[in-house]
Short mmCIF file of C-alpha atoms in Angstrom, two decimals:
data_model
loop_
_atom_site.label_atom_id
_atom_site.label_comp_id
_atom_site.label_asym_id
_atom_site.label_seq_id
_atom_site.Cartn_x
_atom_site.Cartn_y
_atom_site.Cartn_z
CA UNK A 1 19.20 -2.81 7.30
CA UNK A 2 17.05 0.24 7.88
CA UNK A 3 14.70 -0.78 5.06
CA UNK A 4 12.75 2.21 3.77
CA UNK A 5 13.10 5.51 5.58
CA UNK A 6 11.30 8.80 5.02
CA UNK A 7 12.08 12.34 6.07
CA UNK A 8 10.52 14.37 7.50
CA UNK A 9 7.97 12.51 9.62
CA UNK A 10 5.66 15.48 9.93
CA UNK A 11 5.45 18.88 8.30
CA UNK A 12 3.11 21.85 8.28
CA UNK A 13 3.09 24.08 5.21
CA UNK A 14 1.26 27.18 4.22
CA UNK A 15 -0.58 27.27 0.90
CA UNK A 16 1.87 28.09 -1.88
CA UNK A 17 4.99 26.91 -0.07
CA UNK A 18 7.18 24.23 -1.54
CA UNK A 19 8.86 21.23 0.00
CA UNK A 20 10.61 17.98 -0.82
CA UNK A 21 9.99 14.64 0.82
CA UNK A 22 12.91 12.24 0.83
CA UNK A 23 12.67 8.48 0.62
CA UNK A 24 15.71 6.23 1.00
CA UNK A 25 16.03 2.46 0.77
CA UNK A 26 19.01 0.25 1.47
CA UNK A 27 17.75 -2.96 -0.13
CA UNK A 28 19.14 -2.24 -3.60
CA UNK A 29 15.60 -2.22 -5.00
CA UNK A 30 15.02 -1.08 -8.55
CA UNK A 31 11.43 0.08 -8.13
CA UNK A 32 10.32 2.91 -5.86
CA UNK A 33 6.87 4.44 -5.35
CA UNK A 34 5.17 7.39 -3.75
CA UNK A 35 1.61 6.95 -2.44
CA UNK A 36 -0.78 9.19 -0.61
CA UNK A 37 -3.28 7.90 1.90
CA UNK A 38 -6.50 9.73 2.59
CA UNK A 39 -9.38 8.61 4.82
CA UNK A 40 -11.65 6.15 3.02
CA UNK A 41 -9.50 6.23 -0.13
CA UNK A 42 -6.86 3.60 0.50
CA UNK A 43 -3.39 4.13 -0.93
CA UNK A 44 -3.19 5.95 -4.26
CA UNK A 45 -0.07 5.95 -6.38
CA UNK A 46 1.35 9.39 -7.17
CA UNK A 47 4.52 8.60 -9.12
CA UNK A 48 6.87 5.68 -9.38
CA UNK A 49 10.32 4.85 -10.70
CA UNK A 50 11.56 1.69 -12.37
CA UNK A 51 15.22 2.58 -11.97
CA UNK A 52 17.75 5.32 -11.48
CA UNK A 53 17.02 8.27 -13.72
CA UNK A 54 13.51 7.14 -14.71
CA UNK A 55 10.13 8.19 -13.35
CA UNK A 56 6.52 7.70 -14.38
CA UNK A 57 3.10 9.02 -13.41
CA UNK A 58 0.74 7.06 -11.25
CA UNK A 59 -2.94 7.55 -10.57
CA UNK A 60 -2.81 11.02 -8.97
CA UNK A 61 0.33 12.84 -10.22
CA UNK A 62 -0.97 16.40 -10.53
CA UNK A 63 0.76 18.92 -8.27
CA UNK A 64 3.75 16.67 -7.60
CA UNK A 65 7.14 16.10 -9.19
CA UNK A 66 9.68 13.39 -8.50
CA UNK A 67 13.31 12.63 -9.13
CA UNK A 68 15.45 9.51 -8.86
CA UNK A 69 19.02 10.68 -9.26
CA UNK A 70 20.41 7.84 -7.14
CA UNK A 71 19.09 4.31 -7.02
CA UNK A 72 18.57 4.42 -3.27
CA UNK A 73 16.72 7.74 -3.14
CA UNK A 74 13.34 8.87 -4.48
CA UNK A 75 12.30 12.47 -3.91
CA UNK A 76 8.76 13.81 -4.01
CA UNK A 77 8.37 17.55 -4.54
CA UNK A 78 5.45 19.86 -4.01
CA UNK A 79 6.14 23.11 -5.88
CA UNK A 80 3.15 25.06 -4.59
CA UNK A 81 1.34 23.26 -1.80
CA UNK A 82 -2.46 23.28 -1.68
CA UNK A 83 -4.79 22.25 1.17
CA UNK A 84 -5.93 19.31 -1.00
CA UNK A 85 -2.43 17.90 -0.61
CA UNK A 86 -2.91 17.44 3.13
CA UNK A 87 -2.38 13.72 3.46
CA UNK A 88 -0.09 10.99 4.72
CA UNK A 89 2.58 10.15 2.16
CA UNK A 90 4.12 6.70 1.98
CA UNK A 91 7.15 5.66 0.04
CA UNK A 92 7.69 2.03 -0.95
CA UNK A 93 10.21 -0.02 -2.84
CA UNK A 94 10.35 -3.42 -4.48
CA UNK A 95 12.84 -5.54 -6.38
CA UNK A 96 12.43 -6.26 -10.08
CA UNK A 97 9.08 -5.31 -11.53
CA UNK A 98 7.52 -8.65 -12.39
CA UNK A 99 4.58 -7.94 -10.07
CA UNK A 100 5.03 -10.89 -7.78
CA UNK A 101 7.26 -9.01 -5.35
CA UNK A 102 5.97 -7.39 -2.22
CA UNK A 103 6.43 -3.72 -1.70
CA UNK A 104 8.25 -2.52 1.40
CA UNK A 105 6.86 0.64 2.91
CA UNK A 106 8.40 3.49 4.82
CA UNK A 107 6.88 4.89 8.02
CA UNK A 108 5.04 7.72 6.29
CA UNK A 109 5.17 11.50 6.28
CA UNK A 110 2.19 13.39 7.61
CA UNK A 111 1.73 16.67 5.75
CA UNK A 112 -0.68 19.41 6.74
CA UNK A 113 -1.21 22.29 4.32
CA UNK A 114 -2.94 25.31 5.83
CA UNK B 1 -8.83 3.38 -12.96
CA UNK B 2 -9.28 -0.16 -11.69
CA UNK B 3 -11.92 -0.91 -9.10
CA UNK B 4 -10.73 -2.84 -6.07
CA UNK B 5 -13.33 -3.18 -3.35
CA UNK B 6 -12.92 -4.51 0.17
CA UNK B 7 -15.70 -5.51 2.50
CA UNK B 8 -16.61 -4.92 5.17
CA UNK B 9 -15.02 -1.51 5.77
CA UNK B 10 -14.70 -2.29 9.46
CA UNK B 11 -15.26 -5.24 11.72
CA UNK B 12 -15.42 -5.68 15.49
CA UNK B 13 -14.91 -9.19 16.86
CA UNK B 14 -14.27 -10.75 20.25
CA UNK B 15 -10.96 -12.38 21.09
CA UNK B 16 -11.07 -15.97 19.96
CA UNK B 17 -13.56 -15.41 17.15
CA UNK B 18 -12.61 -16.42 13.64
CA UNK B 19 -13.30 -13.91 10.92
CA UNK B 20 -12.93 -13.31 7.22
CA UNK B 21 -13.17 -10.48 4.77
CA UNK B 22 -13.27 -10.02 1.04
CA UNK B 23 -11.32 -8.29 -1.69
CA UNK B 24 -13.00 -7.96 -5.10
CA UNK B 25 -11.06 -7.01 -8.21
CA UNK B 26 -11.43 -7.08 -12.00
CA UNK B 27 -11.26 -10.65 -13.28
CA UNK B 28 -9.67 -9.72 -16.61
CA UNK B 29 -5.93 -9.29 -17.16
CA UNK B 30 -5.15 -10.62 -13.68
CA UNK B 31 -1.47 -10.76 -12.70
CA UNK B 32 -1.20 -10.73 -8.90
CA UNK B 33 -3.08 -9.98 -5.72
CA UNK B 34 -1.27 -8.66 -2.64
CA UNK B 35 -2.44 -8.59 0.98
CA UNK B 36 -0.91 -6.16 3.48
CA UNK B 37 -1.41 -5.70 7.20
CA UNK B 38 -1.32 -2.11 8.44
CA UNK B 39 -1.19 -1.33 12.13
CA UNK B 40 -1.98 2.19 13.28
CA UNK B 41 1.08 4.48 13.24
CA UNK B 42 3.17 1.85 11.45
CA UNK B 43 3.99 0.98 7.83
CA UNK B 44 1.93 -1.52 5.83
CA UNK B 45 3.60 -4.93 5.93
CA UNK B 46 3.22 -7.63 3.32
CA UNK B 47 1.25 -10.75 4.21
CA UNK B 48 0.84 -12.58 0.92
CA UNK B 49 1.37 -12.26 -2.81
CA UNK B 50 -0.91 -14.55 -4.79
CA UNK B 51 -0.63 -15.16 -8.48
CA UNK B 52 -2.44 -18.39 -9.39
CA UNK B 53 -6.15 -19.15 -9.46
CA UNK B 54 -6.90 -21.42 -6.53
CA UNK B 55 -3.84 -20.26 -4.56
CA UNK B 56 -4.07 -20.69 -0.82
CA UNK B 57 -1.48 -19.06 1.41
CA UNK B 58 -1.06 -19.34 5.17
CA UNK B 59 0.97 -17.51 7.79
CA UNK B 60 0.24 -18.61 11.33
CA UNK B 61 -3.45 -18.01 12.01
CA UNK B 62 -3.94 -15.96 8.86
CA UNK B 63 -4.72 -17.51 5.51
CA UNK B 64 -5.92 -16.30 2.12
CA UNK B 65 -7.55 -17.80 -0.94
CA UNK B 66 -7.74 -16.54 -4.49
CA UNK B 67 -10.32 -16.90 -7.25
CA UNK B 68 -9.11 -15.05 -10.34
CA UNK B 69 -11.95 -16.24 -12.58
CA UNK B 70 -14.60 -14.53 -10.47
CA UNK B 71 -12.33 -11.79 -9.15
CA UNK B 72 -12.18 -12.21 -5.41
CA UNK B 73 -9.86 -13.14 -2.57
CA UNK B 74 -10.73 -13.98 1.01
CA UNK B 75 -8.56 -13.35 4.04
CA UNK B 76 -9.26 -15.52 7.08
CA UNK B 77 -8.10 -15.05 10.65
CA UNK B 78 -8.56 -18.01 12.96
CA UNK B 79 -8.97 -17.34 16.67
CA UNK B 80 -8.53 -13.55 16.49
CA UNK B 81 -6.26 -11.94 19.07
CA UNK B 82 -6.09 -8.26 20.09
CA UNK B 83 -2.73 -7.97 18.31
CA UNK B 84 -4.53 -8.80 15.05
CA UNK B 85 -6.24 -5.42 15.25
CA UNK B 86 -5.15 -3.58 12.13
CA UNK B 87 -6.30 -2.50 8.71
CA UNK B 88 -5.96 -5.22 6.10
CA UNK B 89 -5.31 -3.97 2.57
CA UNK B 90 -5.51 -5.85 -0.66
CA UNK B 91 -3.89 -4.62 -3.85
CA UNK B 92 -4.45 -5.78 -7.41
CA UNK B 93 -1.96 -5.89 -10.24
CA UNK B 94 -3.06 -6.42 -13.82
CA UNK B 95 -1.03 -7.40 -16.85
CA UNK B 96 -1.04 -3.93 -18.33
CA UNK B 97 0.04 -2.00 -15.26
CA UNK B 98 3.76 -2.69 -14.98
CA UNK B 99 4.33 -2.89 -11.25
CA UNK B 100 1.58 -0.43 -10.32
CA UNK B 101 -0.64 -1.80 -7.59
CA UNK B 102 -4.22 -0.61 -7.17
CA UNK B 103 -5.19 -0.74 -3.52
CA UNK B 104 -8.59 -1.33 -2.01
CA UNK B 105 -9.86 0.89 0.79
CA UNK B 106 -9.02 -1.68 3.45
CA UNK B 107 -10.90 -3.56 6.14
CA UNK B 108 -10.30 -2.25 9.64
CA UNK B 109 -10.38 -5.09 12.16
CA UNK B 110 -10.75 -4.46 15.87
CA UNK B 111 -10.44 -7.42 18.23
CA UNK B 112 -11.79 -6.89 21.72
CA UNK B 113 -10.14 -8.75 24.62
#
């Protein structure tokens, strides 16, 4: 099993450009999450999904959109990138959402917005 | 926004030292407390999920305790080794948050040989 994979690993954008980050998991997990990690801030939840076709906002959703068209994939979109979105983005997944399950993280995508 | 605090922010110890650090979280509506280990340039990896007051979990030289009434968890590392160098994250889940974890800022541990 590959676990959780993310593409791309690194990207540089100019302000105003758009891009999509792809997260894929092969563990048949229902729940998927997008976090951003900034120095001194820990991991902050952007959006999450409790199943195919459903998404919900997390703590810092502004400026991002997500889609979960297939159970194994969770896409994070930036429509008009801003320098404040420079961060490391982590995707994670977990099995049913009772809260006692660990989350499995991808390797991260480092995004630089100039 | 829930407040999850970890202390200290960073810690330098010598190989062989035992160490511990703290995660503080709201004591109301507790559901679960997660600990993750995060090595530089890698993904966070789960250490423990704790759900009951008084829980103690152990994995090798690493152990954790949980006090939900006062809102804290301790992570202990016995006989630290250089390979223990990492950032240790705790994450809190309350009853009203679905499966949304709130992470602390982490404790960065550096073990000198």
